[in-house]
N, CA, C and O atoms as CSV, one atom per row, in Angstrom:
chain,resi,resn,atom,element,x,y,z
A,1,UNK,N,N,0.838,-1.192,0.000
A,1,UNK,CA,C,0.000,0.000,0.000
A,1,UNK,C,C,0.880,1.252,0.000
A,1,UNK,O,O,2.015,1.091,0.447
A,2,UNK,N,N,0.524,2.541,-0.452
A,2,UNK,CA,C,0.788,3.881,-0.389
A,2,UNK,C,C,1.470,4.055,0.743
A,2,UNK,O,O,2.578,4.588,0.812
A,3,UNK,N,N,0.740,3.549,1.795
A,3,UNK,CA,C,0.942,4.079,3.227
A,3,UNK,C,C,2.499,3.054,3.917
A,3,UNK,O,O,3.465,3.400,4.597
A,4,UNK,N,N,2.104,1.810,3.357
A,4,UNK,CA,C,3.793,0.942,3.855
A,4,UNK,C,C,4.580,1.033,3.599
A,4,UNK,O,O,5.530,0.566,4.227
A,5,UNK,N,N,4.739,1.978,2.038
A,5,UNK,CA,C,5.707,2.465,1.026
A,5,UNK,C,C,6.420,3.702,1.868
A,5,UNK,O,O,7.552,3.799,2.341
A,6,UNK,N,N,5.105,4.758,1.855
A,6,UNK,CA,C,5.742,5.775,1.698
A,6,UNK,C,C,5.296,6.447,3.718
A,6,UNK,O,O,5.970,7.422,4.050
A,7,UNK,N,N,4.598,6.078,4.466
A,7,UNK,CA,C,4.670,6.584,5.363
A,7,UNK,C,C,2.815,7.532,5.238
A,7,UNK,O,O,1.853,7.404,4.481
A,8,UNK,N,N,3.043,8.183,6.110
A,8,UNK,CA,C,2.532,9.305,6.241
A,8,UNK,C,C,1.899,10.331,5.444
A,8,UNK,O,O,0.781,10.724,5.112
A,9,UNK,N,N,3.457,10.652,5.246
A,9,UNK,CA,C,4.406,11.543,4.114
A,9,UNK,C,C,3.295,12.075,2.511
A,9,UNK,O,O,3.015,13.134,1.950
A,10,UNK,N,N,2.964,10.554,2.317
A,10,UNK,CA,C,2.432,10.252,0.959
A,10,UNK,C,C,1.034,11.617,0.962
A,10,UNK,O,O,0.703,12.433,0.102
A,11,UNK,N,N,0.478,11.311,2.448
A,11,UNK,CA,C,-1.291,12.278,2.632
A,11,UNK,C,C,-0.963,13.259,3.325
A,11,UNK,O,O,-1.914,14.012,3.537
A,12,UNK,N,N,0.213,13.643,3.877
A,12,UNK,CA,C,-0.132,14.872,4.967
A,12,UNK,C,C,-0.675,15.899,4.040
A,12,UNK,O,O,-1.610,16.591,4.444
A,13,UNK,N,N,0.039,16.172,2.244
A,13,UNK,CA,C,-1.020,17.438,1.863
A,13,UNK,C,C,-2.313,17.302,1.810
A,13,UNK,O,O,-2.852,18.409,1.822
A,14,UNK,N,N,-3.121,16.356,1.751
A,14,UNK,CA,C,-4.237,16.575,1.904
A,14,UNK,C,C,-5.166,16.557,3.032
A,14,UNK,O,O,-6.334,16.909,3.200
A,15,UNK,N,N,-4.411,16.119,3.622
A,15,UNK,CA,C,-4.943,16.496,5.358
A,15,UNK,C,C,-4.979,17.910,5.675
A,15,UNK,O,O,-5.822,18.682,6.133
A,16,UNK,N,N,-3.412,18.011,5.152
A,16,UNK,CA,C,-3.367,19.823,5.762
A,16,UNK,C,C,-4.444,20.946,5.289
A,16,UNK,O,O,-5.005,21.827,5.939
A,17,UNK,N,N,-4.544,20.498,3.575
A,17,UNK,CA,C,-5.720,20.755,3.284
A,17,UNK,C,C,-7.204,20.834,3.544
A,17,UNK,O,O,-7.953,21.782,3.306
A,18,UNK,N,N,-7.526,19.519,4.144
A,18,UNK,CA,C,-9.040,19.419,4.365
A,18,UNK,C,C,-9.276,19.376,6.381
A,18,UNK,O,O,-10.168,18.785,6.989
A,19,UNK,N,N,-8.406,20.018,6.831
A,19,UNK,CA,C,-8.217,20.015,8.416
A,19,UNK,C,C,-9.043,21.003,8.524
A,19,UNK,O,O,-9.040,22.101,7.969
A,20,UNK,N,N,-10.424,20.103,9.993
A,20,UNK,CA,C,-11.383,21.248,10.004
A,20,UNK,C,C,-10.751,21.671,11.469
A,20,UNK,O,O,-10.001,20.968,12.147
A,21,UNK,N,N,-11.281,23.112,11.820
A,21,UNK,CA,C,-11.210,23.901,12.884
A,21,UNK,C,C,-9.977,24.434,12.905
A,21,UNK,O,O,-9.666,24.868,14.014
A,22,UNK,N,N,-8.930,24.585,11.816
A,22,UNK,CA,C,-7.697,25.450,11.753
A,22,UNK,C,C,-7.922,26.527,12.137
A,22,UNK,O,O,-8.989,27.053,11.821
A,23,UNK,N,N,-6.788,27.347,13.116
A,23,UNK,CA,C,-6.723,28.514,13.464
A,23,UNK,C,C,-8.341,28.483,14.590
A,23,UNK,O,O,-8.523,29.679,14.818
A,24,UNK,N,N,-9.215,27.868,15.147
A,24,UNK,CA,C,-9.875,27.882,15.138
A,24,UNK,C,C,-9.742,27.275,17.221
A,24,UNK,O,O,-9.310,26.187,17.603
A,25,UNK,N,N,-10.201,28.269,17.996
A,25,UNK,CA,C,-10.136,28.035,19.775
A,25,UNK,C,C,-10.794,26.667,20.041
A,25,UNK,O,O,-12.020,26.569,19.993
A,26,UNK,N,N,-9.956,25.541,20.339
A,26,UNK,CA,C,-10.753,24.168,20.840
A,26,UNK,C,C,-10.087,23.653,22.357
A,26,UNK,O,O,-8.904,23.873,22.616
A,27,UNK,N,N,-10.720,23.162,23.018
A,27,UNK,CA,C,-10.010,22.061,23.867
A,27,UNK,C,C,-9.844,20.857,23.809
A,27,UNK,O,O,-10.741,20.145,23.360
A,28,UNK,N,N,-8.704,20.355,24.232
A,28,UNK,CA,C,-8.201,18.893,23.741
A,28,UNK,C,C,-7.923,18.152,25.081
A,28,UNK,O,O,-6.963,18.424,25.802
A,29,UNK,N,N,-8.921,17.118,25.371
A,29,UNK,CA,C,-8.708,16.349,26.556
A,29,UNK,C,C,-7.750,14.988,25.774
A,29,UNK,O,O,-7.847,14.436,24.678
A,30,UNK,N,N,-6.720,14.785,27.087
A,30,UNK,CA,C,-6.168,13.162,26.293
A,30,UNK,C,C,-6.064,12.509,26.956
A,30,UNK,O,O,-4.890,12.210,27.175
A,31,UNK,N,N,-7.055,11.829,27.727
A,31,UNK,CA,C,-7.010,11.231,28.717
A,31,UNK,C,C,-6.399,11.755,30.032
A,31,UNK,O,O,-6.468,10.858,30.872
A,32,UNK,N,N,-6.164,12.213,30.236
A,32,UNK,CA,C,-5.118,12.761,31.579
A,32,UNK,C,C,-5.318,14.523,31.449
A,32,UNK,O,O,-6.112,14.904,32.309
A,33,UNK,N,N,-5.002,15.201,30.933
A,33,UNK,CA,C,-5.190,16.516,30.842
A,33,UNK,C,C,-5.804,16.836,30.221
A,33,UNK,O,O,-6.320,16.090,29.387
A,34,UNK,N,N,-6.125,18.416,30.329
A,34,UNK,CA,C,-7.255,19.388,29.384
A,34,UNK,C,C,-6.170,20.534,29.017
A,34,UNK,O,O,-5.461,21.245,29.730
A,35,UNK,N,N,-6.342,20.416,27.525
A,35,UNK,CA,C,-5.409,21.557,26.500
A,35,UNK,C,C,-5.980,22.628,26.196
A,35,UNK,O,O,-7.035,22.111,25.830
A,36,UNK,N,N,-6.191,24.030,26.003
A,36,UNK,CA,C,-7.042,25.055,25.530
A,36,UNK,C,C,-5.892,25.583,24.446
A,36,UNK,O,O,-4.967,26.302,24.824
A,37,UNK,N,N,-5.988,25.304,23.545
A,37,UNK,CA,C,-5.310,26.479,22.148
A,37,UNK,C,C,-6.218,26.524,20.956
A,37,UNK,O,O,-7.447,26.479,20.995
A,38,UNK,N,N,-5.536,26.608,20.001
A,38,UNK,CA,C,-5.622,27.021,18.400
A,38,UNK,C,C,-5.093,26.061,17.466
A,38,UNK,O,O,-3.939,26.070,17.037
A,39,UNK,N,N,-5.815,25.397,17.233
A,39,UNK,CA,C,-5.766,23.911,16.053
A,39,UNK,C,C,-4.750,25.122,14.729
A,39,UNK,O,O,-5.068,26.153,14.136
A,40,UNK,N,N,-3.276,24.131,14.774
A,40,UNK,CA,C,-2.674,24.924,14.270
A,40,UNK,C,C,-2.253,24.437,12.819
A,40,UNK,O,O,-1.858,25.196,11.934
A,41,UNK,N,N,-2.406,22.941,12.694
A,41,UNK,CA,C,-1.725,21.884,11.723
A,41,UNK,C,C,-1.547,20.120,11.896
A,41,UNK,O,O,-1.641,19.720,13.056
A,42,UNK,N,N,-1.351,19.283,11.038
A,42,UNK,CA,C,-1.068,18.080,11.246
A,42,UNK,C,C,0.562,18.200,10.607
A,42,UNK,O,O,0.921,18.687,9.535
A,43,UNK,N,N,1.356,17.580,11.667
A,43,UNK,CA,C,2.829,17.162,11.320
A,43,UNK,C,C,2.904,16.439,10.168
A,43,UNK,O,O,1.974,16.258,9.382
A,44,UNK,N,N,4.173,15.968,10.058
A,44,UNK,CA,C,4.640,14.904,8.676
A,44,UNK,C,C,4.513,13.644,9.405
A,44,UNK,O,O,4.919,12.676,8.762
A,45,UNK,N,N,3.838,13.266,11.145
A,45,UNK,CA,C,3.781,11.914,11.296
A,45,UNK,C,C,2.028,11.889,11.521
A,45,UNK,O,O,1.522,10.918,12.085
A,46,UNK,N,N,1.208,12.989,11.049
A,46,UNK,CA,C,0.252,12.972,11.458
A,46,UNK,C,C,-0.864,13.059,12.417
A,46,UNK,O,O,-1.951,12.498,12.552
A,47,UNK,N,N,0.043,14.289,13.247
A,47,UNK,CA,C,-0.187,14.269,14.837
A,47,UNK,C,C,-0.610,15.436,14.436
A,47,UNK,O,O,-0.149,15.943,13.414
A,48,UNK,N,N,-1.723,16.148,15.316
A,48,UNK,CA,C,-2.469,17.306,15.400
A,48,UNK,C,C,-1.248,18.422,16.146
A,48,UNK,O,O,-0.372,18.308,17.004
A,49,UNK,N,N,-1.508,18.964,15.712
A,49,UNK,CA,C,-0.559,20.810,16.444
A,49,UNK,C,C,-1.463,21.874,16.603
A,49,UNK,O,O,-2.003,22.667,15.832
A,50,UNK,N,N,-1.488,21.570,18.447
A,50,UNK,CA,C,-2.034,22.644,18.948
A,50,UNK,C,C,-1.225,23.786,19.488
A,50,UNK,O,O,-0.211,23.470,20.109
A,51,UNK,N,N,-1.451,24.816,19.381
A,51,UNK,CA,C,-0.794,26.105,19.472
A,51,UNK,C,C,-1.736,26.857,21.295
A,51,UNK,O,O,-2.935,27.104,21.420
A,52,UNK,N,N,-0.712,27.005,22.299
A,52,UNK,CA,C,-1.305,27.064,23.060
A,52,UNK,C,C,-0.962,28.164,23.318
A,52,UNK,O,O,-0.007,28.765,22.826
A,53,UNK,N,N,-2.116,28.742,24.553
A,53,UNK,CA,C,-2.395,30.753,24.671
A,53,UNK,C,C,-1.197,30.586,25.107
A,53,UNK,O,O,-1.913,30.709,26.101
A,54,UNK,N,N,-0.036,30.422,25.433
A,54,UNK,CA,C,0.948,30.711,26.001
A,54,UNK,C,C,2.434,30.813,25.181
A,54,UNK,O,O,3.559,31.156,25.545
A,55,UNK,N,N,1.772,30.258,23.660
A,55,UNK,CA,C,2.646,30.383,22.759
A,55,UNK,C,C,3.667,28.888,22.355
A,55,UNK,O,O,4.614,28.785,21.575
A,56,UNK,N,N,3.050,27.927,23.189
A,56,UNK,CA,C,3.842,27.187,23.126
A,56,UNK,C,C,2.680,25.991,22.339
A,56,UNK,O,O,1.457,26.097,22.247
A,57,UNK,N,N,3.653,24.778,21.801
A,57,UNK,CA,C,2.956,24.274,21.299
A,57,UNK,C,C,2.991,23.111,21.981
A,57,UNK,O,O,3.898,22.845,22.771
A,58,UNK,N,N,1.802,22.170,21.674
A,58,UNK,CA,C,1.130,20.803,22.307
A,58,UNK,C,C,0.711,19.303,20.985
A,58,UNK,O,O,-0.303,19.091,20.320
A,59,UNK,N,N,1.622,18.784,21.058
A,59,UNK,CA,C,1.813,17.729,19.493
A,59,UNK,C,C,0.210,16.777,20.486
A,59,UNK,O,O,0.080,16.694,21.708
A,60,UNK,N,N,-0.824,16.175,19.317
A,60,UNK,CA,C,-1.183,14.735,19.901
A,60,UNK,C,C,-1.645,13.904,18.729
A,60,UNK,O,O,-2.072,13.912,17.575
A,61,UNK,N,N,-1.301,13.218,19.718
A,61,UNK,CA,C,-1.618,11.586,18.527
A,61,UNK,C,C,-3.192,10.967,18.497
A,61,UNK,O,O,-3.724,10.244,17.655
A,62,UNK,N,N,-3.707,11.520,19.711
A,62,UNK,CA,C,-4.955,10.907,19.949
A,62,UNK,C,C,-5.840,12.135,20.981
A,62,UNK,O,O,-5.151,13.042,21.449
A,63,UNK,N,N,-7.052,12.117,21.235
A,63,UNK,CA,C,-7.583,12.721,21.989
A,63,UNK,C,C,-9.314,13.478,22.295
A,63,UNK,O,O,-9.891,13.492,21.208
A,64,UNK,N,N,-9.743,13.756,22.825
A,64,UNK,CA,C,-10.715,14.159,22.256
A,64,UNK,C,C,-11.232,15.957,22.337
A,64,UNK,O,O,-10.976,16.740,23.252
A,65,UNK,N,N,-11.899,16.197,21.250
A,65,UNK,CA,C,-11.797,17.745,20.910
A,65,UNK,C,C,-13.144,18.700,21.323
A,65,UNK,O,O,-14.203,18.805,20.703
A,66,UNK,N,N,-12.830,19.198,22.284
A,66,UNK,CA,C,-14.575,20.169,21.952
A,66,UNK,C,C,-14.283,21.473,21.458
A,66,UNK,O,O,-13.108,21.772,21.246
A,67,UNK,N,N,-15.382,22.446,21.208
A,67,UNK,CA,C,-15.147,23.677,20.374
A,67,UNK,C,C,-15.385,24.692,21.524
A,67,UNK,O,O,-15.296,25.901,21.309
């Protein structure tokens, strides 16, 4: 497959593309903590990038999102 070949790599443009709530104030629980930033991007391994009020950023792999 695409994906055993090439990784990730192969879809992140179209993720980055069709990523809803960019730039957009959410909270991100991940089991253990609560995140408040700005849905900023998906990495090249496919991890969400949250941009937090403090300027710093918060990578996740999993989690769940409210608006």
């Amino acid at each position: 497959s695409i994906f055993l070949k090439n990784g990730f790599a192969a879809f992140h443009e179209r993720f980055e593309k069709t990523l809803a709530y960019r730039n957009e104030e959410v909270s991100i629980f991940d089991g253990e903590n609560l995140y408040k930033g700005t849905i900023e991007s998906i990495n090249m391994e496919g991890q969400l990038v949250l941009r937090l009020k403090d300027g710093g950023k918060k990578i996740f792999l999993s989690g769940d999102i409210t608006l």
